mmCIF file of C-alpha atoms in Angstrom:
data_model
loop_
_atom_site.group_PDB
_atom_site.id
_atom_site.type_symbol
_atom_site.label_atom_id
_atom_site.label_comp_id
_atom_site.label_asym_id
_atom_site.label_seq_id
_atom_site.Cartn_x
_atom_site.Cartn_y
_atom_site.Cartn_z
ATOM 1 C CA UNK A 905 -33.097 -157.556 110.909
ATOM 2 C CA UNK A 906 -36.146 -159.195 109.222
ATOM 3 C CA UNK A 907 -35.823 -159.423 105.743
ATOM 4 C CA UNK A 908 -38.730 -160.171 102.158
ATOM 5 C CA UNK A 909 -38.563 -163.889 100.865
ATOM 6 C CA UNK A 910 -37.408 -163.527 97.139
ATOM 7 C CA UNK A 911 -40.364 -162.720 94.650
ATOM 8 C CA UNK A 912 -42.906 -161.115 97.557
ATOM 9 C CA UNK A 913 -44.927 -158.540 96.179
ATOM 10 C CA UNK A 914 -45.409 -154.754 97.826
ATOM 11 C CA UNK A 915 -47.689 -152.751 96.353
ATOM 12 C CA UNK A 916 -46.237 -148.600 97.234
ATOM 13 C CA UNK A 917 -48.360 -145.541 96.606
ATOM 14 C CA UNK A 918 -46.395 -142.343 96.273
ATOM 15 C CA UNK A 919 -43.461 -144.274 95.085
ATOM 16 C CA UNK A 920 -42.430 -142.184 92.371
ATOM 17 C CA UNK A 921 -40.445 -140.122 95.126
ATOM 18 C CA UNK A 922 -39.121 -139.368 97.991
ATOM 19 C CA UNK A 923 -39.608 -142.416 100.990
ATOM 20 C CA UNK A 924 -42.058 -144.249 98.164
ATOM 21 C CA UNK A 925 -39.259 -144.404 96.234
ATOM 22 C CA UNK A 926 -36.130 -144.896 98.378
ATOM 23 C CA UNK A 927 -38.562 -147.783 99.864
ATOM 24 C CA UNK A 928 -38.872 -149.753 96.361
ATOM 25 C CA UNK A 929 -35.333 -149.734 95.578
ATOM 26 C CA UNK A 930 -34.447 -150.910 98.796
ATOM 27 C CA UNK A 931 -37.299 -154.003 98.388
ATOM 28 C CA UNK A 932 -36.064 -154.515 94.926
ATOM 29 C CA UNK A 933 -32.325 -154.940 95.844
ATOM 30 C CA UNK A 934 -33.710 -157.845 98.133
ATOM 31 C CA UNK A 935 -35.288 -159.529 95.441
ATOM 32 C CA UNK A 936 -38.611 -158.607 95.561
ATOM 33 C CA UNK A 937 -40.998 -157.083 93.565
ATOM 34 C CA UNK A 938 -42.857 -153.701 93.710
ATOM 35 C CA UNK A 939 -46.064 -152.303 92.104
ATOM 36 C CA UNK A 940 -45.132 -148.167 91.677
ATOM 37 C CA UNK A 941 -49.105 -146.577 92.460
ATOM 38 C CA UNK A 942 -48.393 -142.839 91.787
ATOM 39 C CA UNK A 943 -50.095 -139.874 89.900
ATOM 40 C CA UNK A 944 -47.639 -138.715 88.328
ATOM 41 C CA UNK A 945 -47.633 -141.785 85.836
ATOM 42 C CA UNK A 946 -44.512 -140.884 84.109
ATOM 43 C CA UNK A 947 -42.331 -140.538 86.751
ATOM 44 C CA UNK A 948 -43.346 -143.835 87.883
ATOM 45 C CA UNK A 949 -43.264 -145.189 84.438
ATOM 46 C CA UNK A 950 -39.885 -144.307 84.042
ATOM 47 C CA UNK A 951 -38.341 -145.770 87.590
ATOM 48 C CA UNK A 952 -40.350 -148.804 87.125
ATOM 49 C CA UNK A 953 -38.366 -149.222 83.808
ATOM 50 C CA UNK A 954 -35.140 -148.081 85.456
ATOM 51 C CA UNK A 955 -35.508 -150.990 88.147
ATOM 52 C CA UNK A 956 -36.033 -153.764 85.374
ATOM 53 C CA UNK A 957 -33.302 -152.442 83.037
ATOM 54 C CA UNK A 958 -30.853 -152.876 86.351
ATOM 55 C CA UNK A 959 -32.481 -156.197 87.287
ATOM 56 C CA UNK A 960 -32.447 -157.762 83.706
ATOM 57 C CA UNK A 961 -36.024 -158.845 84.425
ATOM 58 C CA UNK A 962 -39.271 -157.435 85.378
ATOM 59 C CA UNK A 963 -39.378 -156.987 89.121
ATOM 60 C CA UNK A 964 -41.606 -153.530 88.904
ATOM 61 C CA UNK A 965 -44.688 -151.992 87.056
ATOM 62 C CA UNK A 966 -45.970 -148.662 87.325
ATOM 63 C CA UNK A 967 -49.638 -147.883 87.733
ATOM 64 C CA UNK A 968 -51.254 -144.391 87.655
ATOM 65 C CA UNK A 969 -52.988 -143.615 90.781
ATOM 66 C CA UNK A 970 -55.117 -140.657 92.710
ATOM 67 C CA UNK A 971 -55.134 -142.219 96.190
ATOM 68 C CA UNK A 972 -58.311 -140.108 96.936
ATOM 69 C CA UNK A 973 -60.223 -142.026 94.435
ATOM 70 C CA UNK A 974 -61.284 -144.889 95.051
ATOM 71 C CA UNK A 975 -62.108 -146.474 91.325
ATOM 72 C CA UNK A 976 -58.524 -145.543 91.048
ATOM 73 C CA UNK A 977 -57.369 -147.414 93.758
ATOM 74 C CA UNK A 978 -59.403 -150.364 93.222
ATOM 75 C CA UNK A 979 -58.171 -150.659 89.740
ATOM 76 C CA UNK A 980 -54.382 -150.664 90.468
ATOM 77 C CA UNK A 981 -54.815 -153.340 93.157
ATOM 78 C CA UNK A 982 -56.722 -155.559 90.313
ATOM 79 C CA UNK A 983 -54.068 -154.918 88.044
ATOM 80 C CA UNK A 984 -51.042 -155.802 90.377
ATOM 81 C CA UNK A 985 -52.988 -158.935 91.611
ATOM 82 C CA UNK A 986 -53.419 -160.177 87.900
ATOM 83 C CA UNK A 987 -49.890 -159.727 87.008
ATOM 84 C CA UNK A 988 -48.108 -161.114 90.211
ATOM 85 C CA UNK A 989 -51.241 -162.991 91.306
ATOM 86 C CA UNK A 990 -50.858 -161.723 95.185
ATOM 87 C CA UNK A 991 -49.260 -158.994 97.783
ATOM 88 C CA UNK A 992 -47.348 -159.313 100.143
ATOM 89 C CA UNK A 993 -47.016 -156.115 101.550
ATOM 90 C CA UNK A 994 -49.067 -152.832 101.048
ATOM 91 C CA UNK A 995 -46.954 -149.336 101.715
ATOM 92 C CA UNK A 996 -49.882 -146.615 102.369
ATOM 93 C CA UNK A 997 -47.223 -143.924 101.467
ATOM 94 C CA UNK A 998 -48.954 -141.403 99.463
ATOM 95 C CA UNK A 999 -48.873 -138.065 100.974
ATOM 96 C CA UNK A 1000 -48.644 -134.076 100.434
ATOM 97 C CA UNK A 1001 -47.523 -131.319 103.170
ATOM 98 C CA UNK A 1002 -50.166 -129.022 104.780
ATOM 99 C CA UNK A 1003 -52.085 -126.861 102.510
ATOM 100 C CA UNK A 1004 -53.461 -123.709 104.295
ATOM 101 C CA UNK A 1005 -56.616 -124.816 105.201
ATOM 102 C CA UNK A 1006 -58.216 -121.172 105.586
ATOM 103 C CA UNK A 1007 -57.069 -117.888 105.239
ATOM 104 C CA UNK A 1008 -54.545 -116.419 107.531
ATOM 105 C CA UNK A 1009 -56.322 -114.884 110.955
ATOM 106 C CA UNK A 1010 -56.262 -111.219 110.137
ATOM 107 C CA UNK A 1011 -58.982 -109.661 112.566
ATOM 108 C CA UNK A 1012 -58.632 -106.089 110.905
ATOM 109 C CA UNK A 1013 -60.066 -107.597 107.243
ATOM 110 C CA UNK A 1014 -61.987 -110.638 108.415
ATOM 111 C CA UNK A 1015 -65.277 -108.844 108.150
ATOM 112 C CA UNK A 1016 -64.870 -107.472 104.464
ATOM 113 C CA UNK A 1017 -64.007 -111.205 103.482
ATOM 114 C CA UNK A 1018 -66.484 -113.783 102.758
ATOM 115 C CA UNK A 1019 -66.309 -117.046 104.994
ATOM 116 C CA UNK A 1020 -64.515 -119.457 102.410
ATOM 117 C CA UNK A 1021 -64.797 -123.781 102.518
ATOM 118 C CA UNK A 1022 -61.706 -124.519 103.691
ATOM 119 C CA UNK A 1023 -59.202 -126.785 101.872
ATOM 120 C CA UNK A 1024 -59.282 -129.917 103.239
ATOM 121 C CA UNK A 1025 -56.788 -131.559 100.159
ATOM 122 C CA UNK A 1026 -54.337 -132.291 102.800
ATOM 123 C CA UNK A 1027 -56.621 -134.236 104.856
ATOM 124 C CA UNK A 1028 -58.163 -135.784 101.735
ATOM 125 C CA UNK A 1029 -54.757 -137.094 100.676
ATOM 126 C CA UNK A 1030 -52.727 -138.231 104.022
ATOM 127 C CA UNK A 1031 -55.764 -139.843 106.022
ATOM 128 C CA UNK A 1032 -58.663 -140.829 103.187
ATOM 129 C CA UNK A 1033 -56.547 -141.664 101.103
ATOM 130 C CA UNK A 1034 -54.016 -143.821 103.270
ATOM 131 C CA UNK A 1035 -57.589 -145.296 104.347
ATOM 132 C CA UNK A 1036 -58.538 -146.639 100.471
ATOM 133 C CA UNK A 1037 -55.469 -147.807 100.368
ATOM 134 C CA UNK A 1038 -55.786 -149.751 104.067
ATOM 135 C CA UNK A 1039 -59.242 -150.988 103.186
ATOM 136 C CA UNK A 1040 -58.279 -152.654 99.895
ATOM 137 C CA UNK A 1041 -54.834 -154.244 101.577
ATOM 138 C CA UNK A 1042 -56.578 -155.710 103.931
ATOM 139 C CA UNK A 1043 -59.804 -157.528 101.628
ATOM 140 C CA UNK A 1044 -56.724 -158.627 99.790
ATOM 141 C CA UNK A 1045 -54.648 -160.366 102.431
ATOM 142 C CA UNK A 1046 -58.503 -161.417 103.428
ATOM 143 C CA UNK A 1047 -59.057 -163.030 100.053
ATOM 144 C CA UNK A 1048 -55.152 -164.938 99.882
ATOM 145 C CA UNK A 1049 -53.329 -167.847 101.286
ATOM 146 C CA UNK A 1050 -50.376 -167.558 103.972
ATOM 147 C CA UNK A 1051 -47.293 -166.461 102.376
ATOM 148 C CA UNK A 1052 -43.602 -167.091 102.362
ATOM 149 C CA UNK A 1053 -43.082 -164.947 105.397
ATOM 150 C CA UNK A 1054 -46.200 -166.847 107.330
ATOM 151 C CA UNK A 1055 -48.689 -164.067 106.938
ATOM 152 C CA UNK A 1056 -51.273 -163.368 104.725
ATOM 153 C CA UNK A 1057 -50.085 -159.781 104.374
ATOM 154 C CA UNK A 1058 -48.475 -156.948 105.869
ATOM 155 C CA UNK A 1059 -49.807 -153.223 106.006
ATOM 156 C CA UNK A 1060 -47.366 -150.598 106.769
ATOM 157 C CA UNK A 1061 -48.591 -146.815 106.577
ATOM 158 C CA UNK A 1062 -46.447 -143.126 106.628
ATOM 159 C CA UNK A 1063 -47.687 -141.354 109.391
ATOM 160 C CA UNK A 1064 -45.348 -138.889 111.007
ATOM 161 C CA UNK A 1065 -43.956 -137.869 114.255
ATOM 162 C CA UNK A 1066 -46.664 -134.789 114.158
ATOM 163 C CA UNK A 1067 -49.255 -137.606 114.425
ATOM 164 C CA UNK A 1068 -48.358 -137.329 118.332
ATOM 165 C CA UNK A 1069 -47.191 -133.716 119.041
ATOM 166 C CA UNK A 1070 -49.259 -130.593 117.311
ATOM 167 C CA UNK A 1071 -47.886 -127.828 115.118
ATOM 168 C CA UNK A 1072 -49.715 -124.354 114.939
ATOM 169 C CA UNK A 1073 -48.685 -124.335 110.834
ATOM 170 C CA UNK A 1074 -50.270 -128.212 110.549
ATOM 171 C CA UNK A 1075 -53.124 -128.534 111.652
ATOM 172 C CA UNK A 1076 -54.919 -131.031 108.896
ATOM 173 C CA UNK A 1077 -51.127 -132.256 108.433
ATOM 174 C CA UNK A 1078 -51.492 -133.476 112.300
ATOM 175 C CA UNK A 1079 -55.452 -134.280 112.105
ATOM 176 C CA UNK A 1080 -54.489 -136.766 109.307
ATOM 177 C CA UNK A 1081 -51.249 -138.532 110.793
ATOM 178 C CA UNK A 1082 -52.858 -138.296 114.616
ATOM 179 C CA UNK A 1083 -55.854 -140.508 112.494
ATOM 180 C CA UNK A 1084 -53.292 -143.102 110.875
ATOM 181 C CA UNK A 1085 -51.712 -143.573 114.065
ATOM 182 C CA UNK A 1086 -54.661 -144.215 116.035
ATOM 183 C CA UNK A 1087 -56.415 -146.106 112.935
ATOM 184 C CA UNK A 1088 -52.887 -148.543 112.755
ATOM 185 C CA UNK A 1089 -53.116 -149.437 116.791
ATOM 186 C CA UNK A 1090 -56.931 -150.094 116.681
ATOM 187 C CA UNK A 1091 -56.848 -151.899 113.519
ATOM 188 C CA UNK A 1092 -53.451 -154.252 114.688
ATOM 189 C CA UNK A 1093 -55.650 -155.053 117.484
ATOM 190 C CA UNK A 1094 -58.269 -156.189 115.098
ATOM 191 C CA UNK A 1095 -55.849 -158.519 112.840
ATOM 192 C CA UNK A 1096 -53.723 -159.585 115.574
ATOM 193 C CA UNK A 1097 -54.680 -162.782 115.030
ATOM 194 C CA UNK A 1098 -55.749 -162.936 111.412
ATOM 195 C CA UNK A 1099 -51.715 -163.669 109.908
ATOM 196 C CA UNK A 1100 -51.885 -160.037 109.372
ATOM 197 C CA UNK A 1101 -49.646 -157.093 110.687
ATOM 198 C CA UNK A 1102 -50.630 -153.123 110.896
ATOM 199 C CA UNK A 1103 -47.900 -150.796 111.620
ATOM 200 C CA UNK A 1104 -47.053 -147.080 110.945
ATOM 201 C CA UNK A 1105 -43.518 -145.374 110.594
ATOM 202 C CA UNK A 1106 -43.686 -141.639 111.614
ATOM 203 C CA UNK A 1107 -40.345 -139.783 110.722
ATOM 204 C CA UNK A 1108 -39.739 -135.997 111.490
ATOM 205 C CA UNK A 1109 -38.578 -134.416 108.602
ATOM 206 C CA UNK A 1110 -37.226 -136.227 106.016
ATOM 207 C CA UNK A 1111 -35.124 -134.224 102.678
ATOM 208 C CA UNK A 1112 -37.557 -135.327 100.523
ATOM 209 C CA UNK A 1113 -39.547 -133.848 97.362
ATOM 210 C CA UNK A 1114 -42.745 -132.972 99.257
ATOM 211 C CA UNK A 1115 -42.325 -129.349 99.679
ATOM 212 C CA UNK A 1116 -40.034 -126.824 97.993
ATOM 213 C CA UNK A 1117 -36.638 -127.024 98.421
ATOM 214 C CA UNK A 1118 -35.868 -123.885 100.142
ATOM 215 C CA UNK A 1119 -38.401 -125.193 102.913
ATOM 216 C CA UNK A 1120 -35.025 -128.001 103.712
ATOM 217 C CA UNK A 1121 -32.811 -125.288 103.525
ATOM 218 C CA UNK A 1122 -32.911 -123.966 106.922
ATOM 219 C CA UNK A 1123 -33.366 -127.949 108.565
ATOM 220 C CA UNK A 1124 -30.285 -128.480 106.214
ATOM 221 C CA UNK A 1125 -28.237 -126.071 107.882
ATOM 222 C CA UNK A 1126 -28.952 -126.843 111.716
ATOM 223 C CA UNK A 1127 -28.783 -130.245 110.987
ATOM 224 C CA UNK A 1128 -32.354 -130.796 111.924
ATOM 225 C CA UNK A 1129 -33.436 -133.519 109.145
ATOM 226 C CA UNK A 1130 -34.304 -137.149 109.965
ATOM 227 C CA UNK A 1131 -32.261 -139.949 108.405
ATOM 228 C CA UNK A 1132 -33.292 -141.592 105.174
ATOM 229 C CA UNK A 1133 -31.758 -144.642 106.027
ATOM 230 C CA UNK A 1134 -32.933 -145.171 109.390
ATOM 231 C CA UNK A 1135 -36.557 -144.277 108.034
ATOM 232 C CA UNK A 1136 -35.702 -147.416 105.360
ATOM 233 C CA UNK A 1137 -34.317 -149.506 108.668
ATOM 234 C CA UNK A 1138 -37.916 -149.172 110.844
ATOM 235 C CA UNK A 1139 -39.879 -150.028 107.718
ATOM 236 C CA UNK A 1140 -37.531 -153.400 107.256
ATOM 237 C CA UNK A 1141 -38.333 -154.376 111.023
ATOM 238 C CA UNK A 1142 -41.777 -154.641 109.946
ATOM 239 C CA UNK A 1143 -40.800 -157.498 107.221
ATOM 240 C CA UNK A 1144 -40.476 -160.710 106.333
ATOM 241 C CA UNK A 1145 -41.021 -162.829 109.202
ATOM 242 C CA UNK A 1146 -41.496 -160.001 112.112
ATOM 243 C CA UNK A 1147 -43.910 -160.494 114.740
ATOM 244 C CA UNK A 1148 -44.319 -156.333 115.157
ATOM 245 C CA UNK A 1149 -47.817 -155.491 115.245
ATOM 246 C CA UNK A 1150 -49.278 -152.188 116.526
ATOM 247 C CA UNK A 1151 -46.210 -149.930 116.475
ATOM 248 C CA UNK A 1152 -45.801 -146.496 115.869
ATOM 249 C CA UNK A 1153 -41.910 -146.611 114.699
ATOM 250 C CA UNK A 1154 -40.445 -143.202 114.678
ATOM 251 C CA UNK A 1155 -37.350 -141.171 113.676
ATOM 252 C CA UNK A 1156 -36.280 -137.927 114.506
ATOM 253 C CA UNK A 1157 -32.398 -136.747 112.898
ATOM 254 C CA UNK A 1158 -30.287 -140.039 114.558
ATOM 255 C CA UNK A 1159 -33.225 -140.875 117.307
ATOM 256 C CA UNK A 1160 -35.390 -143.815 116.868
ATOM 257 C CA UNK A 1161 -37.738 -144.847 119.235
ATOM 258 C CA UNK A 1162 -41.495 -147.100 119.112
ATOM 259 C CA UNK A 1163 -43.888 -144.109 120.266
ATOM 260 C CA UNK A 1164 -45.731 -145.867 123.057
ATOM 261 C CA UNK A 1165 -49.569 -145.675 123.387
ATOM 262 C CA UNK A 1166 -51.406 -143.253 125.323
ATOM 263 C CA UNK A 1167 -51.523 -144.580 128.748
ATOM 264 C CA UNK A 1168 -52.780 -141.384 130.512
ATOM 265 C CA UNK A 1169 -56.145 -142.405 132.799
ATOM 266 C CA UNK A 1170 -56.286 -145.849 130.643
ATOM 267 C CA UNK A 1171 -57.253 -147.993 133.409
ATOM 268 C CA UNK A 1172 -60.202 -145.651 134.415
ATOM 269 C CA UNK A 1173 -61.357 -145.697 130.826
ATOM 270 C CA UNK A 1174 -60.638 -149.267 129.465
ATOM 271 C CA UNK A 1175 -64.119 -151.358 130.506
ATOM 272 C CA UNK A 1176 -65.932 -149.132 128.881
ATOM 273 C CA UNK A 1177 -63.633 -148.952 125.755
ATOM 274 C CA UNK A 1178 -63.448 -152.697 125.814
ATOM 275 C CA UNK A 1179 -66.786 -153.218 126.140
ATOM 276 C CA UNK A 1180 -67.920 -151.153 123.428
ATOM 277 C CA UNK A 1181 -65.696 -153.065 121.068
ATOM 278 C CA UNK A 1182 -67.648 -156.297 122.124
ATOM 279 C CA UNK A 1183 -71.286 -154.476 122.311
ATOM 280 C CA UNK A 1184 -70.521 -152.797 118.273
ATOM 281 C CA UNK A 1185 -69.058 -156.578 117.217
ATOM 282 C CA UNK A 1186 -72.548 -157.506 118.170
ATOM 283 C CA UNK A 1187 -74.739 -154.895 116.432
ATOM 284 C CA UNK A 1188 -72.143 -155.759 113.160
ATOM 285 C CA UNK A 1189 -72.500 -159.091 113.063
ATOM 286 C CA UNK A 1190 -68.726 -159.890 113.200
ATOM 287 C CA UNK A 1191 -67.551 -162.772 114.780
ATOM 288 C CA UNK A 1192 -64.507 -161.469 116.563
ATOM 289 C CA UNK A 1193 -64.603 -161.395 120.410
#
């Protein structure tokens, strides 16, 4: 399995917890070096320290990070480029469960209630977010020289499994990981041949801190969770000196499978999906064919 060159640099966001987390320990016990972006500052504070204190050097720093802002975002990549002078490989982690996005659909008081804005937090966090963090990974790897590993950087982002099938409870949940799936394959496409990879891994449900406990309890109990370590083995298959580009790499309890593209009535569709790729390049004034 492909494995980090000692001393490459991933910048994580959400890596305080849960996969973020799990994800910089496992990078750090291959000698490489990790940038914690998370809100919740002390949390992140406190496991970067607990990663040097184990290493006898310092192979993490923490930096305090809204992922929907993006002065916030900027800043933290300015700061981990000054202290380990490049990245290697940006983690667009960050990411909260479904918040109801309206009221629930009660017919019998709907016309006593006043229509509301609906929450769109959810969205704002696990697609705009993931997107900050896309766009400033990839003006980085834009603005250094090949690396170790013969790239000039790697992006890997956390979609999820419901980024291909719906759920009646998610619906901004699946809006947002249906959009990082579909942003990861067109934007591989577009760095295919820049030294640059774009993939996504998309696990069902993982135990993790991003919803009350008691949620797990019932996926606990019919043995329904997806494995931590096999989430941890698709995002190493994206490393070091892999060629994977454009894969949606997805777990489900022991199952792992690459989701394959929609293919349904492609043929009919692709000259005029092609060609609008070449007409917009034109109208941009990018280069790429």
């Amino acid at each position: 399995m492909a494995v980090i060159s000692r001393g490459e640099v991933s910048y994580i966001t959400g890596a305080a917890s849960g996969i973020g987390r799990a994800l910089a320990t496992m990078l750090v016990s291959q000698g490489g070096l990790v940038v914690i972006a998370d809100l919740n500052v002390e949390a992140g504070s406190k496991f970067a320290s607990e990663l040097n204190e184990k290493a006898g050097s310092i192979v993490a720093i923490s930096v305090e990070v809204d992922t929907t802002v993006w002065e916030d975002q900027m800043a933290a990549f300015q700061q981990a480029t000054n202290i380990f002078k490049r990245i290697d490989y940006v983690f667009a982690n960050a990411g909260i469960a479904e918040h109801p996005w309206l009221p629930p659909f009660d017919p019998e008081t709907a016309a006593s209630r006043p229509m509301v804005k609906p929450d769109l937090a959810t969205a704002d966090i696990n697609l705009t977010g993931q997107l900050y963090t896309a766009a400033l990974a990839l003006q980085t790897f834009e603005r250094q020289e090949i690396g170790p590993s013969g790239f000039r950087g790697k992006l890997i982002l956390t979609a999820s499994v419901f980024g291909y099938y719906p759920s009646r409870a998610m619906p901004l949940y699946a809006a947002s990981k249906a959009g990082i799936i579909n942003f990861m394959r067109s934007a591989a496409q577009y760095y295919a041949n820049k030294n640059i990879t774009v993939n996504a891994i998309a696990p069902n449900l993982v135990d993790t801190p991003i919803a009350p406990d008691v949620l797990f309890i019932p996926f606990r109990e019919r043995k329904l969770l997806s494995d931590m370590q096999l989430v941890l083995d698709q995002f190493q298959k994206c490393l070091g000196e892999s060629t994977i580009n454009g894969h949606a790499l997805s777990i489900s309890q022991d199952n792992v499978w690459a989701h394959p593209p929609d293919t349904h009535m492609f043929e009919e569709n692709n000259p005029a999906c092609d060609l609008i790729s070449v007409e917009l390049f034109k109208l941009f004034g990018d280069s790429t064919a």
